[in-house]
Amino acid sequence: MQVRRISSRMALLTGVAIAAIGTPAYAQDKPADTTEGGLVEITVTANKRSENLQQTPVAISAIPSEQLELRQLNEVKDLGSIAPNVAVNGGTTNATAAVITIRGIPTAADETQGYDSPIGVYLDGVYLARSSAASFDVADIERVEVLRGPQGTLFGRNTTGGAVNFVTKAPENELGVRVKAGLGNFGMWQVKGTLETGTIGDVMRMSITGMHKQRNGTVNNLLQPKDSLDPGGYKIDGFRIAAELDLADNIKLTNIFDWTRIKGVPPANQLSAVGNGTFRPNVTFGTAQVAQVQPANVAAYLATASVLQTQCGTPLSSVSLTRLDSMCLDQAGLSTDKIWGNLTRIEADMGGVKLRSSTALRRWRNKIEGSDLDGLGTLRGPVLTSATTLNGMPLATLEMLFGVGSPTAAFLAGSSVPNGNMSLFQANNDREQDQFSQEFELVSDTDGDFQWVIGAFYFKESGREVNPQNFAFILDTNDQGPLGVFNPTNFGGLAPLLVAGNPVRYRASVQSSTLGYTAGGDSKALYAQGTYRPGGKDGALGITLGLRYTWDHKWVKRFQNGTTAYTNPTDIALNSREVNFSAPTGNLSIDYRASEDVNLYARIARGYRSGGYNLRQSTQKDNPATLLIDETVPLLPFNEEKIWSYEVGAKMEFARRFRLNMAFFYNKYSDLQATIPIPISGGGSFGTQVVNAGAIDYIGFEVEAMAKVNDIITLDGSVGYTHKNVKQFPGTDTLGNTINIASVITPGNSPDWTASAGVNVKVPMGSADGTFRLGWSYVSEQVMFGNPMTAPFQAETAAGSRSLLDAQFRIDGISIGGVKAGLTIWGKNLTDKEYVSRGVDFGQLGFGSVIYGDPRTFGATLDLNF
């Protein structure tokens, strides 16, 4: 793997640009500064119309294009540094997935298509149902809007935590070409070009963009000679065509097509803990006893196993609570995402009312050729098979089973326990998702004392997934319980003799399981929202009421959840299900513009997250006492979640020099979709069921501030806090009864604190303009798995608090050979902080793994405007 250093090509790129600073420059196209040297006014579309951020009575953060470009924020994973009470954790198996948390509420960590997300992600107002299908590298982003709290009226279902809207730039009126090229460490390089056709025939404008970006991996795979195929490496190609056509003086057609292909190696999963045989006792809740998951004694097995690749060392040397720069990933393969979409929007100004129709198609394909989730290399150790269970046992003991002088006893006594090659956990995946949406909106103009929006929405999606998994379940063959081998249940009175003569106590049961399904559904909604200002459009008092009703239909057809596909009619029927949901949502807010500088508001909102299916649920339910199958259950749906949100806030801006926005909220979340375990005989599977029995109260606050100290220095910062009070969470006691275990639950992927701070300094550079920014972001500690009863490695897979320092230096006004140019030198995670971005607790399998965030990265980009 290459040494992390800036390349000579990047130094050359930087030097050429800086040398050109003294050359006369063409005038730059900049947005008009209507604030006469003060803070720039930010426009948002949270209410389906363009409004001043400071006059919008909702908790919203908006980052304009200039800051996005300067801070190199171009994907979902970058959102964690732009708004309070927003955190982002990376995916586990592909480049585009992420877990977004807003006000303590995270998107689902399980990426199967039976779940919907409580955080809505939108591209130009188009709902993206799957976070893995969200990629924005090719888009020219005008701004990003982060709305915190339920947005159930205008954005609809699945926004109980909030919504994120990426708004792209419209084609420009003038002919031009923009080219951006960049270099960085880890072999990163990129090039992006945009052709602006300008106005064609007074009626049409087009913007055509193509891009390529690639980077080597950030962890050295000792078994992979190519740096580009190390974990975290990727190649991204994409193009985008946006066109606007004036069909008439009052009718505009917009069409945007985008296509992206991402080829990359999934991030490195590093073992952070393994089971060591320590017994986890039952936990008492009142008079009930709840058993904890007992992790397999993987440590004892790894102590006697070996790794085929000698450069990998011993298996236990790869288990670490600190980041490893080098690992052995024998099963790491490419993950390929192909994403394309098309949006057709027609807007007609009908004199006081605007009619908007938005028709969108999106398609996502993902194929993972290998995901190594243990980082050990090829493990070799004793295996358990039915034919070799008694190999190596004392002859006298075996003759008690097969008879004195038995050739079978003699053969088994003379045979050794076989060894095999395996992975602790390895997976592939082949999945896809298609979606269609149609939305009609009627929006009143901004004049008058009553402004309103009426809309109708339709959404349909379908998808499929085939997810083979190969794993090793480590068995203590001397265990006298139901999961043991040489126990009285299997061998009666001979069990003590077999235990005493057992040549190999810990053996691996190598297993394969495949999850396969198709899934889909549709959603329909009607909504309306109106704002009345008794004193006219600029009146002090405003009252907003919004209502929406949603009807959802879900269906799934699971054709495999184990070693073989379903073939008999009973299994097929148990795994082919459909269900309907419906719910009202809405909001009521009152805002009062106490002065030109102060806007106060209070808001009540109701949100709704659709129900669905846990596609990893087993249809075999065991008796907790015997661990034997005693019931067959169908694939069970879980119902919708509901949230009531109460919020008060203030938005203040003084002398256009100091902006301060604050919000305080109290959210009551009910019918929480909670995952509880279903014991599966054999001990090696992930049997779970999702039920609606959870309840959490969220209480918190947010503060955002920006101050223009003078014409040179601007400061910005934010802080957010969310306290979670778990009121109800289901668990199963030793008698099979469901009880409340809320007292031990810590919501996963849900940090208490977030914070950020930044200083922007304008640096005069002769004929050029320089801008330097130093930014800091903070996220407090968080667990990934909230239930310690079923997550034995909750602590070892948690993420500690992290403080990240970034810096950028931007020079505008450069002329290179008469071509307008700009240069950005950037660095992220400048202190090379080691921090956990994601963790996986494998529970009964006996190990936990973590994925670390990117180390220090840096580079430079040069953009040219012709």
mmCIF file of C-alpha atoms in Angstrom, residues 59 100-103 105 107 117-122 145-152 155-165 643:
data_model
loop_
_atom_site.group_PDB
_atom_site.id
_atom_site.type_symbol
_atom_site.label_atom_id
_atom_site.label_comp_id
_atom_site.label_asym_id
_atom_site.label_seq_id
_atom_site.Cartn_x
_atom_site.Cartn_y
_atom_site.Cartn_z
ATOM 1 C CA ALA A 59 -35.831 24.119 12.511
ATOM 2 C CA ILE A 100 -28.308 9.257 9.307
ATOM 3 C CA THR A 101 -29.477 10.349 12.750
ATOM 4 C CA ILE A 102 -31.549 13.498 13.367
ATOM 5 C CA ARG A 103 -32.614 14.424 16.894
ATOM 6 C CA ILE A 105 -33.724 9.080 15.516
ATOM 7 C CA THR A 107 -32.259 5.433 9.765
ATOM 8 C CA SER A 117 -36.340 4.976 6.898
ATOM 9 C CA PRO A 118 -37.500 7.553 9.492
ATOM 10 C CA ILE A 119 -35.263 10.134 7.789
ATOM 11 C CA GLY A 120 -36.389 11.256 4.341
ATOM 12 C CA VAL A 121 -33.660 11.908 1.771
ATOM 13 C CA TYR A 122 -34.685 13.919 -1.303
ATOM 14 C CA GLU A 145 -31.440 21.748 3.384
ATOM 15 C CA VAL A 146 -31.637 19.753 6.627
ATOM 16 C CA LEU A 147 -35.064 19.911 8.287
ATOM 17 C CA ARG A 148 -35.140 18.649 11.865
ATOM 18 C CA GLY A 149 -38.247 17.191 13.424
ATOM 19 C CA PRO A 150 -41.267 15.507 11.764
ATOM 20 C CA GLN A 151 -42.057 16.804 8.260
ATOM 21 C CA GLY A 152 -45.194 14.760 7.769
ATOM 22 C CA PHE A 155 -42.613 15.731 2.812
ATOM 23 C CA GLY A 156 -44.884 12.911 3.894
ATOM 24 C CA ARG A 157 -44.325 9.547 5.533
ATOM 25 C CA ASN A 158 -40.983 8.326 6.812
ATOM 26 C CA THR A 159 -39.801 11.716 8.045
ATOM 27 C CA THR A 160 -40.378 11.239 11.771
ATOM 28 C CA GLY A 161 -36.807 12.335 12.483
ATOM 29 C CA GLY A 162 -36.501 14.899 9.732
ATOM 30 C CA ALA A 163 -35.661 15.334 6.067
ATOM 31 C CA VAL A 164 -32.619 16.153 3.952
ATOM 32 C CA ASN A 165 -33.137 17.800 0.561
ATOM 33 C CA ILE A 643 -44.366 10.623 16.812
#
